[in-house]
């Protein structure tokens, strides 16, 4: 028998050992036999080395693993096409020692990927261009059916609505939120209430330019942390949580859910830096008029003269208002 024939027989012997013995014993026997062969004079022949057997053994093992993987994937595709598509899309790697594919269980119940989105516990008070639920749908893209649905018309008593020097709508609170009854001002701001999901509120924070890295409000500040958790920082607006009075529910199911409560805590975006009146930006005039039209169709505001008396001081009316010539 020549050296090549002996090598083929030895290779087959190794493969038989792998099939009939546990992996640990097979590896031990392979090492023992390989050591005996290495000491044999037949390997003194030129061109024949122990590593050639290892290379052929690995090549044969890899070919068998490839064939087994194809067979298991084919079986998986018949029982679960979606799982098979995932397996086909993933590149196989044989650098690991073991590959396991779990067969889907027919008895296992189906699992829902995620729970339905839940809105926040508080409402969002829109007083500017977000009076338009169409704009809210464009901005709250995660759950527009929840976050962009108008739920009520409400008002902020003793607050002031105006266009600030930045060219956008802003509201100012009473001089003393801790005791508003001391104020003689009779200003009021009307708005539309929404109830956003946390994901959509995060998006709206970006639209409003909220500085998420702003420091917390000092504990001895004029306004408590429960109303104003953070400083405005470098942002365009800050988030306030203040009481608002509901004047009209647009969704009776929400009305019943809140036990017909007339005063609720709402989120309001306030620009604390821009407190002087100024002209509106041209593009903002168009968006404000759209918001006014859509809100008025819902019954906004309760005071029929409020829009003319307050908003129309800054926002001209008409189909071409805000269009540049």
mmCIF file of C-alpha atoms in Angstrom:
data_model
loop_
_atom_site.group_PDB
_atom_site.id
_atom_site.type_symbol
_atom_site.label_atom_id
_atom_site.label_comp_id
_atom_site.label_asym_id
_atom_site.label_seq_id
_atom_site.Cartn_x
_atom_site.Cartn_y
_atom_site.Cartn_z
ATOM 1 C CA UNK A 1 0.000 0.000 0.000
ATOM 2 C CA UNK A 2 1.425 3.422 -0.948
ATOM 3 C CA UNK A 3 1.378 6.513 1.242
ATOM 4 C CA UNK A 4 -1.652 8.055 -0.504
ATOM 5 C CA UNK A 5 -3.740 4.941 0.034
ATOM 6 C CA UNK A 6 -2.785 4.795 3.686
ATOM 7 C CA UNK A 7 -3.732 8.445 4.117
ATOM 8 C CA UNK A 8 -7.199 7.841 2.591
ATOM 9 C CA UNK A 9 -7.820 4.870 4.871
ATOM 10 C CA UNK A 10 -6.694 6.838 7.900
ATOM 11 C CA UNK A 11 -8.942 9.762 6.932
ATOM 12 C CA UNK A 12 -11.973 7.469 6.677
ATOM 13 C CA UNK A 13 -11.094 5.987 10.035
ATOM 14 C CA UNK A 14 -11.090 9.449 11.596
ATOM 15 C CA UNK A 15 -14.513 10.214 10.138
ATOM 16 C CA UNK A 16 -15.921 6.908 11.428
ATOM 17 C CA UNK A 17 -14.668 7.763 14.909
ATOM 18 C CA UNK A 18 -16.421 11.157 14.780
ATOM 19 C CA UNK A 19 -19.737 9.536 13.881
ATOM 20 C CA UNK A 20 -19.761 6.740 16.437
ATOM 21 C CA UNK A 21 -18.190 8.335 19.520
ATOM 22 C CA UNK A 22 -18.968 11.401 21.610
ATOM 23 C CA UNK A 23 -17.115 14.488 20.486
ATOM 24 C CA UNK A 24 -14.719 14.585 23.438
ATOM 25 C CA UNK A 25 -13.632 10.941 23.014
ATOM 26 C CA UNK A 26 -13.323 11.337 19.255
ATOM 27 C CA UNK A 27 -10.999 14.325 19.625
ATOM 28 C CA UNK A 28 -8.910 12.410 22.159
ATOM 29 C CA UNK A 29 -8.607 9.377 19.845
ATOM 30 C CA UNK A 30 -7.763 11.558 16.859
ATOM 31 C CA UNK A 31 -4.897 13.152 18.771
ATOM 32 C CA UNK A 32 -3.628 9.705 19.854
ATOM 33 C CA UNK A 33 -3.750 8.263 16.332
ATOM 34 C CA UNK A 34 -2.253 11.374 14.788
ATOM 35 C CA UNK A 35 0.693 11.126 17.185
ATOM 36 C CA UNK A 36 1.239 7.480 16.224
ATOM 37 C CA UNK A 37 1.115 8.292 12.513
ATOM 38 C CA UNK A 38 3.536 11.168 12.931
ATOM 39 C CA UNK A 39 6.070 8.756 14.374
ATOM 40 C CA UNK A 40 5.630 6.327 11.467
ATOM 41 C CA UNK A 41 8.385 6.144 8.831
ATOM 42 C CA UNK A 42 5.832 6.481 6.019
ATOM 43 C CA UNK A 43 5.652 10.246 6.692
ATOM 44 C CA UNK A 44 9.329 10.494 5.766
ATOM 45 C CA UNK A 45 8.160 10.392 2.136
ATOM 46 C CA UNK A 46 8.478 13.807 0.446
ATOM 47 C CA UNK A 47 5.242 15.843 0.084
ATOM 48 C CA UNK A 48 3.267 13.982 2.793
ATOM 49 C CA UNK A 49 2.852 15.721 6.179
ATOM 50 C CA UNK A 50 0.450 15.318 9.117
ATOM 51 C CA UNK A 51 -1.161 18.724 8.421
ATOM 52 C CA UNK A 52 -2.484 17.439 5.072
ATOM 53 C CA UNK A 53 -4.717 15.002 6.939
ATOM 54 C CA UNK A 54 -6.027 17.818 9.153
ATOM 55 C CA UNK A 55 -6.777 19.994 6.122
ATOM 56 C CA UNK A 56 -8.682 17.214 4.373
ATOM 57 C CA UNK A 57 -10.525 16.394 7.584
ATOM 58 C CA UNK A 58 -11.610 20.023 8.066
ATOM 59 C CA UNK A 59 -12.650 20.307 4.407
ATOM 60 C CA UNK A 60 -14.796 17.174 4.667
ATOM 61 C CA UNK A 61 -16.316 18.298 7.980
ATOM 62 C CA UNK A 62 -17.174 21.712 6.544
ATOM 63 C CA UNK A 63 -18.796 20.142 3.484
ATOM 64 C CA UNK A 64 -20.952 17.958 5.712
ATOM 65 C CA UNK A 65 -21.921 20.950 7.870
ATOM 66 C CA UNK A 66 -22.898 22.898 4.748
ATOM 67 C CA UNK A 67 -25.051 20.037 3.533
ATOM 68 C CA UNK A 68 -26.675 19.606 6.960
ATOM 69 C CA UNK A 69 -27.371 23.338 7.195
ATOM 70 C CA UNK A 70 -29.055 23.349 3.777
ATOM 71 C CA UNK A 71 -31.198 20.370 4.762
ATOM 72 C CA UNK A 72 -32.245 21.975 8.070
ATOM 73 C CA UNK A 73 -32.987 25.309 6.379
ATOM 74 C CA UNK A 74 -35.098 23.545 3.782
ATOM 75 C CA UNK A 75 -37.041 21.806 6.551
ATOM 76 C CA UNK A 76 -37.431 25.110 8.400
ATOM 77 C CA UNK A 77 -38.795 26.831 5.308
ATOM 78 C CA UNK A 78 -41.563 24.243 5.074
ATOM 79 C CA UNK A 79 -42.601 24.686 8.714
ATOM 80 C CA UNK A 80 -41.999 28.446 9.157
ATOM 81 C CA UNK A 81 -41.375 30.499 5.967
ATOM 82 C CA UNK A 82 -40.787 33.788 7.853
ATOM 83 C CA UNK A 83 -38.115 32.272 10.089
ATOM 84 C CA UNK A 84 -36.489 30.655 7.064
ATOM 85 C CA UNK A 85 -36.301 34.028 5.347
ATOM 86 C CA UNK A 86 -34.426 35.411 8.335
ATOM 87 C CA UNK A 87 -32.026 32.457 8.306
ATOM 88 C CA UNK A 88 -31.409 32.841 4.566
ATOM 89 C CA UNK A 89 -30.697 36.543 4.984
ATOM 90 C CA UNK A 90 -28.104 35.989 7.723
ATOM 91 C CA UNK A 91 -24.558 35.009 6.629
ATOM 92 C CA UNK A 92 -23.435 31.663 8.016
ATOM 93 C CA UNK A 93 -20.188 31.386 9.908
ATOM 94 C CA UNK A 94 -18.437 28.162 10.808
ATOM 95 C CA UNK A 95 -15.846 29.692 13.078
ATOM 96 C CA UNK A 96 -17.857 28.538 16.090
ATOM 97 C CA UNK A 97 -17.876 24.960 17.257
ATOM 98 C CA UNK A 98 -21.645 24.449 17.316
ATOM 99 C CA UNK A 99 -24.587 25.758 15.265
ATOM 100 C CA UNK A 100 -28.101 25.361 16.656
ATOM 101 C CA UNK A 101 -31.368 26.035 14.810
ATOM 102 C CA UNK A 102 -34.486 25.869 16.940
ATOM 103 C CA UNK A 103 -37.550 24.383 15.315
ATOM 104 C CA UNK A 104 -40.712 26.455 15.905
ATOM 105 C CA UNK A 105 -43.123 24.885 18.355
ATOM 106 C CA UNK A 106 -46.677 24.481 17.107
ATOM 107 C CA UNK A 107 -47.948 24.462 20.694
ATOM 108 C CA UNK A 108 -46.316 27.772 21.652
ATOM 109 C CA UNK A 109 -48.743 30.725 21.760
ATOM 110 C CA UNK A 110 -48.183 33.686 19.451
ATOM 111 C CA UNK A 111 -46.492 36.652 21.117
ATOM 112 C CA UNK A 112 -47.386 40.266 20.410
ATOM 113 C CA UNK A 113 -44.269 42.246 19.537
ATOM 114 C CA UNK A 114 -45.122 45.300 21.623
ATOM 115 C CA UNK A 115 -47.954 46.743 23.683
ATOM 116 C CA UNK A 116 -50.189 49.455 22.202
ATOM 117 C CA UNK A 117 -48.832 52.994 22.628
ATOM 118 C CA UNK A 118 -50.060 54.785 25.740
ATOM 119 C CA UNK A 119 -50.462 58.566 26.059
ATOM 120 C CA UNK A 120 -49.049 60.656 28.883
ATOM 121 C CA UNK A 121 -51.014 61.313 32.074
ATOM 122 C CA UNK A 122 -51.206 65.028 31.246
ATOM 123 C CA UNK A 123 -52.534 67.058 28.308
ATOM 124 C CA UNK A 124 -50.672 69.327 25.899
ATOM 125 C CA UNK A 125 -52.073 72.857 25.529
ATOM 126 C CA UNK A 126 -51.603 74.134 21.947
ATOM 127 C CA UNK A 127 -52.031 77.872 21.432
ATOM 128 C CA UNK A 128 -50.048 78.633 18.249
ATOM 129 C CA UNK A 129 -49.785 76.914 14.882
ATOM 130 C CA UNK A 130 -50.344 73.560 16.622
ATOM 131 C CA UNK A 131 -53.996 74.561 16.882
ATOM 132 C CA UNK A 132 -53.982 72.800 13.509
ATOM 133 C CA UNK A 133 -54.433 69.069 14.007
ATOM 134 C CA UNK A 134 -53.158 68.660 10.428
ATOM 135 C CA UNK A 135 -49.813 70.096 11.495
ATOM 136 C CA UNK A 136 -49.845 67.902 14.597
ATOM 137 C CA UNK A 137 -50.292 64.856 12.343
ATOM 138 C CA UNK A 138 -47.236 65.907 10.360
ATOM 139 C CA UNK A 139 -45.158 66.358 13.487
ATOM 140 C CA UNK A 140 -46.324 63.484 15.710
ATOM 141 C CA UNK A 141 -45.444 60.723 13.286
ATOM 142 C CA UNK A 142 -45.106 57.903 15.825
ATOM 143 C CA UNK A 143 -48.751 57.763 16.921
ATOM 144 C CA UNK A 144 -50.685 60.505 15.085
ATOM 145 C CA UNK A 145 -54.051 58.828 15.719
ATOM 146 C CA UNK A 146 -53.465 59.419 19.447
ATOM 147 C CA UNK A 147 -51.172 62.423 19.718
ATOM 148 C CA UNK A 148 -52.791 64.584 17.014
ATOM 149 C CA UNK A 149 -56.401 64.053 18.064
ATOM 150 C CA UNK A 150 -58.024 67.216 19.519
ATOM 151 C CA UNK A 151 -59.692 66.310 22.819
ATOM 152 C CA UNK A 152 -60.922 69.582 24.318
ATOM 153 C CA UNK A 153 -60.995 73.363 24.182
ATOM 154 C CA UNK A 154 -59.388 74.887 27.282
ATOM 155 C CA UNK A 155 -58.156 78.185 28.639
ATOM 156 C CA UNK A 156 -55.305 79.515 30.757
ATOM 157 C CA UNK A 157 -56.719 82.139 33.071
ATOM 158 C CA UNK A 158 -54.698 85.323 33.621
ATOM 159 C CA UNK A 159 -52.172 84.426 30.923
ATOM 160 C CA UNK A 160 -51.299 86.606 27.906
ATOM 161 C CA UNK A 161 -51.115 85.578 24.209
ATOM 162 C CA UNK A 162 -48.908 87.526 21.771
ATOM 163 C CA UNK A 163 -46.438 87.224 18.904
ATOM 164 C CA UNK A 164 -42.992 87.642 20.393
ATOM 165 C CA UNK A 165 -39.967 89.370 18.887
ATOM 166 C CA UNK A 166 -38.807 86.028 17.441
ATOM 167 C CA UNK A 167 -41.860 86.054 15.138
ATOM 168 C CA UNK A 168 -43.796 83.182 16.739
ATOM 169 C CA UNK A 169 -46.646 82.823 19.235
ATOM 170 C CA UNK A 170 -45.813 82.962 22.915
ATOM 171 C CA UNK A 171 -47.686 83.096 26.219
ATOM 172 C CA UNK A 172 -46.756 84.757 29.472
ATOM 173 C CA UNK A 173 -47.955 83.630 32.912
ATOM 174 C CA UNK A 174 -49.176 85.925 35.679
ATOM 175 C CA UNK A 175 -46.471 87.734 37.608
ATOM 176 C CA UNK A 176 -47.140 85.456 40.576
ATOM 177 C CA UNK A 177 -48.179 81.910 39.742
ATOM 178 C CA UNK A 178 -47.942 81.013 43.413
ATOM 179 C CA UNK A 179 -50.876 83.319 44.147
ATOM 180 C CA UNK A 180 -52.638 84.390 40.923
ATOM 181 C CA UNK A 181 -55.620 85.721 42.850
ATOM 182 C CA UNK A 182 -53.509 88.752 43.707
ATOM 183 C CA UNK A 183 -53.347 89.725 40.039
ATOM 184 C CA UNK A 184 -55.757 92.295 38.622
ATOM 185 C CA UNK A 185 -55.131 91.298 35.008
ATOM 186 C CA UNK A 186 -58.064 89.630 33.244
ATOM 187 C CA UNK A 187 -56.106 88.170 30.316
ATOM 188 C CA UNK A 188 -56.950 84.671 29.124
ATOM 189 C CA UNK A 189 -55.448 82.317 26.533
ATOM 190 C CA UNK A 190 -57.543 79.733 24.696
ATOM 191 C CA UNK A 191 -56.079 76.566 23.238
ATOM 192 C CA UNK A 192 -56.701 73.016 22.051
ATOM 193 C CA UNK A 193 -55.834 70.045 24.253
ATOM 194 C CA UNK A 194 -54.044 66.971 22.929
ATOM 195 C CA UNK A 195 -52.759 63.934 24.793
ATOM 196 C CA UNK A 196 -49.485 62.839 23.250
ATOM 197 C CA UNK A 197 -47.474 59.667 23.626
ATOM 198 C CA UNK A 198 -43.963 60.107 25.078
ATOM 199 C CA UNK A 199 -42.359 59.418 21.687
ATOM 200 C CA UNK A 200 -44.369 62.146 19.986
ATOM 201 C CA UNK A 201 -43.742 64.564 22.834
ATOM 202 C CA UNK A 202 -40.018 64.038 22.265
ATOM 203 C CA UNK A 203 -40.525 64.951 18.612
ATOM 204 C CA UNK A 204 -42.519 68.051 19.515
ATOM 205 C CA UNK A 205 -39.767 69.094 21.936
ATOM 206 C CA UNK A 206 -37.416 69.190 18.957
ATOM 207 C CA UNK A 207 -39.829 71.264 16.878
ATOM 208 C CA UNK A 208 -40.229 73.730 19.756
ATOM 209 C CA UNK A 209 -36.485 73.859 20.388
ATOM 210 C CA UNK A 210 -36.397 72.553 23.961
ATOM 211 C CA UNK A 211 -32.932 72.306 25.526
ATOM 212 C CA UNK A 212 -32.859 68.826 27.072
ATOM 213 C CA UNK A 213 -29.502 69.487 28.722
ATOM 214 C CA UNK A 214 -30.709 72.566 30.611
ATOM 215 C CA UNK A 215 -30.114 72.450 34.396
ATOM 216 C CA UNK A 216 -32.945 71.806 36.855
ATOM 217 C CA UNK A 217 -34.849 74.712 38.310
ATOM 218 C CA UNK A 218 -33.339 75.906 41.625
ATOM 219 C CA UNK A 219 -35.387 74.719 44.599
ATOM 220 C CA UNK A 220 -35.712 78.298 45.845
ATOM 221 C CA UNK A 221 -36.836 79.690 42.465
ATOM 222 C CA UNK A 222 -39.927 81.898 42.079
ATOM 223 C CA UNK A 223 -41.775 79.060 40.309
ATOM 224 C CA UNK A 224 -41.812 75.563 41.791
ATOM 225 C CA UNK A 225 -40.226 72.594 40.065
ATOM 226 C CA UNK A 226 -43.623 70.947 39.733
ATOM 227 C CA UNK A 227 -44.558 73.738 37.295
ATOM 228 C CA UNK A 228 -41.165 74.428 35.726
ATOM 229 C CA UNK A 229 -38.825 71.436 36.133
ATOM 230 C CA UNK A 230 -35.880 72.903 34.177
ATOM 231 C CA UNK A 231 -34.344 76.174 33.109
ATOM 232 C CA UNK A 232 -34.804 77.190 29.482
ATOM 233 C CA UNK A 233 -31.062 76.984 28.890
ATOM 234 C CA UNK A 234 -30.140 77.424 25.231
ATOM 235 C CA UNK A 235 -33.572 76.394 23.984
ATOM 236 C CA UNK A 236 -36.185 78.450 22.170
ATOM 237 C CA UNK A 237 -38.975 77.342 24.533
ATOM 238 C CA UNK A 238 -39.266 75.840 27.996
ATOM 239 C CA UNK A 239 -41.779 73.285 29.305
ATOM 240 C CA UNK A 240 -44.263 74.380 31.963
ATOM 241 C CA UNK A 241 -46.940 72.278 33.666
ATOM 242 C CA UNK A 242 -49.811 74.487 34.796
ATOM 243 C CA UNK A 243 -53.565 74.231 35.526
ATOM 244 C CA UNK A 244 -55.981 74.854 32.652
ATOM 245 C CA UNK A 245 -59.767 75.024 32.647
ATOM 246 C CA UNK A 246 -61.693 72.875 30.158
ATOM 247 C CA UNK A 247 -64.515 74.801 28.483
ATOM 248 C CA UNK A 248 -65.593 72.156 25.965
ATOM 249 C CA UNK A 249 -64.863 68.445 25.619
ATOM 250 C CA UNK A 250 -64.501 67.255 22.030
ATOM 251 C CA UNK A 251 -64.301 63.581 23.008
ATOM 252 C CA UNK A 252 -66.916 62.495 25.557
ATOM 253 C CA UNK A 253 -65.047 59.280 26.331
ATOM 254 C CA UNK A 254 -62.142 61.345 27.649
ATOM 255 C CA UNK A 255 -64.606 63.493 29.572
ATOM 256 C CA UNK A 256 -65.940 60.420 31.369
ATOM 257 C CA UNK A 257 -62.431 59.084 31.911
ATOM 258 C CA UNK A 258 -61.513 62.251 33.787
ATOM 259 C CA UNK A 259 -64.761 62.271 35.790
ATOM 260 C CA UNK A 260 -65.891 65.459 34.071
ATOM 261 C CA UNK A 261 -62.997 67.366 35.612
ATOM 262 C CA UNK A 262 -62.911 70.999 34.526
ATOM 263 C CA UNK A 263 -59.376 71.849 35.683
ATOM 264 C CA UNK A 264 -56.435 69.781 34.468
ATOM 265 C CA UNK A 265 -52.659 69.976 34.475
ATOM 266 C CA UNK A 266 -51.381 70.766 30.987
ATOM 267 C CA UNK A 267 -48.019 71.078 29.268
ATOM 268 C CA UNK A 268 -47.368 74.552 27.830
ATOM 269 C CA UNK A 269 -44.316 75.671 25.842
ATOM 270 C CA UNK A 270 -43.166 79.119 27.022
ATOM 271 C CA UNK A 271 -40.376 81.290 25.611
ATOM 272 C CA UNK A 272 -39.023 82.942 28.737
ATOM 273 C CA UNK A 273 -36.462 85.046 26.849
ATOM 274 C CA UNK A 274 -38.613 86.642 24.137
ATOM 275 C CA UNK A 275 -41.182 88.597 26.133
ATOM 276 C CA UNK A 276 -41.622 91.636 23.881
ATOM 277 C CA UNK A 277 -44.187 91.882 21.111
ATOM 278 C CA UNK A 278 -43.013 91.725 17.507
ATOM 279 C CA UNK A 279 -44.226 91.093 13.945
ATOM 280 C CA UNK A 280 -44.917 87.496 12.847
ATOM 281 C CA UNK A 281 -42.796 85.717 10.271
ATOM 282 C CA UNK A 282 -44.469 85.447 6.869
ATOM 283 C CA UNK A 283 -44.500 81.644 6.804
ATOM 284 C CA UNK A 284 -45.943 81.609 10.318
ATOM 285 C CA UNK A 285 -48.930 83.730 9.274
ATOM 286 C CA UNK A 286 -50.056 81.019 6.864
ATOM 287 C CA UNK A 287 -49.670 78.281 9.466
ATOM 288 C CA UNK A 288 -51.475 80.309 12.121
ATOM 289 C CA UNK A 289 -54.432 80.958 9.805
ATOM 290 C CA UNK A 290 -54.690 77.254 9.063
ATOM 291 C CA UNK A 291 -54.632 76.507 12.792
ATOM 292 C CA UNK A 292 -57.324 79.099 13.489
ATOM 293 C CA UNK A 293 -59.604 77.722 10.762
ATOM 294 C CA UNK A 294 -59.255 74.112 11.929
ATOM 295 C CA UNK A 295 -59.723 75.039 15.598
ATOM 296 C CA UNK A 296 -62.770 77.213 14.892
ATOM 297 C CA UNK A 297 -64.360 74.247 13.136
ATOM 298 C CA UNK A 298 -64.109 72.440 16.493
ATOM 299 C CA UNK A 299 -65.743 75.274 18.426
ATOM 300 C CA UNK A 300 -62.608 77.261 19.339
ATOM 301 C CA UNK A 301 -62.677 79.513 21.276
ATOM 302 C CA UNK A 302 -65.478 79.762 23.792
ATOM 303 C CA UNK A 303 -65.285 83.564 23.585
ATOM 304 C CA UNK A 304 -66.329 84.368 20.022
ATOM 305 C CA UNK A 305 -64.505 87.722 20.037
ATOM 306 C CA UNK A 306 -61.239 86.457 21.499
ATOM 307 C CA UNK A 307 -59.573 85.634 18.162
ATOM 308 C CA UNK A 308 -60.391 89.060 16.721
ATOM 309 C CA UNK A 309 -59.437 90.859 19.912
ATOM 310 C CA UNK A 310 -56.181 89.024 20.605
ATOM 311 C CA UNK A 311 -54.792 86.982 17.707
ATOM 312 C CA UNK A 312 -55.854 89.291 14.857
ATOM 313 C CA UNK A 313 -53.767 92.065 16.383
ATOM 314 C CA UNK A 314 -50.776 90.152 15.019
ATOM 315 C CA UNK A 315 -52.080 87.681 12.407
ATOM 316 C CA UNK A 316 -53.890 89.212 9.405
ATOM 317 C CA UNK A 317 -56.907 87.345 8.067
ATOM 318 C CA UNK A 318 -57.651 86.416 4.467
ATOM 319 C CA UNK A 319 -56.819 83.687 1.938
ATOM 320 C CA UNK A 320 -53.621 85.461 0.839
ATOM 321 C CA UNK A 321 -52.471 86.539 4.290
ATOM 322 C CA UNK A 322 -48.847 85.634 4.769
ATOM 323 C CA UNK A 323 -48.168 85.035 1.071
ATOM 324 C CA UNK A 324 -45.191 86.988 -0.169
ATOM 325 C CA UNK A 325 -45.785 89.034 -3.312
#
